[in-house]
């Protein structure tokens, strides 16, 4: 949420959470992967290109 909505960088989000930037980066990667799986691997930008 800090990266997507508050538009913080990964480094800044890590600092806000009190964790290293690498840990924040890993967590962000994992949550994005889970969201893609929940959405059925669709990517909104590629859907617009196919129309």
XYZ file of N, CA and C in Angstrom:
153
model
N 0.821 -1.180 0.000
C 0.000 0.000 0.000
C 0.872 1.254 0.000
N 1.983 1.190 0.702
C 2.860 2.363 0.747
C 3.443 2.670 -0.633
N 3.756 1.634 -1.377
C 4.341 1.830 -2.704
C 3.256 2.212 -3.709
N 2.133 1.497 -3.685
C 1.081 1.721 -4.671
C 0.288 2.993 -4.413
N -0.163 3.188 -3.195
C -1.054 4.317 -2.927
C -0.336 5.563 -2.431
N 0.641 5.380 -1.570
C 1.368 6.531 -1.040
C 2.515 6.938 -1.960
N 2.747 6.130 -3.000
C 3.770 6.376 -4.004
C 5.168 6.540 -3.410
N 5.442 5.737 -2.379
C 6.784 5.709 -1.820
C 7.630 4.750 -2.634
N 8.922 4.971 -2.631
C 9.833 4.019 -3.233
C 10.004 2.837 -2.302
N 10.601 1.771 -2.787
C 10.794 0.585 -1.958
C 11.691 0.923 -0.763
N 12.715 1.702 -0.979
C 13.616 2.114 0.104
C 12.832 2.875 1.174
N 12.000 3.823 0.755
C 11.209 4.617 1.693
C 10.187 3.758 2.431
N 9.556 2.842 1.727
C 8.583 1.950 2.365
C 9.269 1.080 3.410
N 10.452 0.583 3.085
C 11.214 -0.209 4.041
C 11.541 0.587 5.289
N 11.959 1.820 5.097
C 12.268 2.680 6.239
C 11.022 2.925 7.085
N 9.885 3.175 6.442
C 8.631 3.420 7.165
C 8.212 2.194 7.976
N 8.521 1.005 7.456
C 8.148 -0.232 8.134
C 9.224 -0.735 9.092
N 10.381 -0.104 9.048
C 11.479 -0.524 9.908
C 12.124 -1.824 9.464
N 12.144 -2.061 8.148
C 12.753 -3.273 7.596
C 13.739 -2.871 6.501
N 14.701 -3.738 6.197
C 15.642 -3.428 5.113
C 14.927 -3.313 3.757
N 15.503 -2.526 2.860
C 14.916 -2.335 1.527
C 14.788 -3.661 0.788
N 15.748 -4.541 0.942
C 15.691 -5.850 0.279
C 14.503 -6.670 0.748
N 14.202 -6.598 2.029
C 13.047 -7.309 2.570
C 11.764 -6.708 2.020
N 11.704 -5.383 1.965
C 10.526 -4.706 1.410
C 10.338 -5.091 -0.062
N 11.443 -5.149 -0.791
C 11.396 -5.515 -2.209
C 10.873 -6.943 -2.376
N 11.359 -7.865 -1.538
C 10.912 -9.259 -1.600
C 9.423 -9.383 -1.296
N 8.986 -8.682 -0.259
C 7.573 -8.731 0.111
C 6.693 -8.135 -0.976
N 7.149 -7.054 -1.576
C 6.394 -6.435 -2.662
C 6.278 -7.393 -3.845
N 7.359 -8.064 -4.173
C 7.345 -9.031 -5.268
C 6.358 -10.155 -4.980
N 6.390 -10.688 -3.750
C 5.485 -11.789 -3.384
C 4.030 -11.361 -3.425
N 3.722 -10.179 -2.927
C 2.323 -9.749 -2.912
C 1.826 -9.455 -4.325
N 2.682 -8.906 -5.179
C 2.277 -8.675 -6.576
C 2.001 -10.002 -7.271
N 2.806 -11.004 -6.980
C 2.613 -12.339 -7.558
C 1.269 -12.923 -7.110
N 0.932 -12.771 -5.818
C -0.339 -13.262 -5.298
C -1.522 -12.534 -5.933
N -1.384 -11.238 -6.124
C -2.461 -10.456 -6.740
C -2.669 -10.898 -8.185
N -1.571 -11.093 -8.931
C -1.689 -11.561 -10.316
C -2.386 -12.910 -10.373
N -2.032 -13.806 -9.458
C -2.657 -15.140 -9.423
C -4.145 -15.011 -9.113
N -4.496 -14.140 -8.191
C -5.903 -13.957 -7.818
C -6.712 -13.362 -8.963
N -6.059 -12.564 -9.790
C -6.737 -11.940 -10.924
C -6.683 -12.805 -12.175
N -6.149 -13.980 -12.055
C -6.079 -14.884 -13.197
C -4.982 -14.542 -14.178
N -3.900 -13.966 -13.662
C -2.732 -13.631 -14.484
C -3.021 -12.592 -15.559
N -4.123 -11.867 -15.465
C -4.405 -10.833 -16.447
C -3.604 -9.584 -16.123
N -3.179 -8.901 -17.152
C -2.460 -7.651 -16.999
C -3.277 -6.588 -17.724
N -3.822 -5.620 -17.000
C -4.710 -4.626 -17.612
C -4.122 -3.931 -18.838
N -2.830 -3.642 -18.842
C -2.248 -2.922 -19.979
C -2.255 -3.793 -21.230
N -2.067 -5.097 -21.093
C -2.075 -5.950 -22.282
C -3.499 -6.167 -22.771
N -4.476 -6.110 -21.886
C -5.863 -6.251 -22.312
C -6.255 -5.081 -23.209
N -5.849 -3.884 -22.855
C -6.177 -2.713 -23.672
C -5.519 -2.791 -25.034
N -4.310 -3.322 -25.087
C -3.596 -3.427 -26.353
C -4.258 -4.426 -27.295
N -4.941 -5.437 -26.752
C -5.560 -6.476 -27.584
C -6.881 -6.024 -28.162
N -7.510 -5.011 -27.605
C -8.824 -4.572 -28.078
C -8.747 -3.848 -29.392
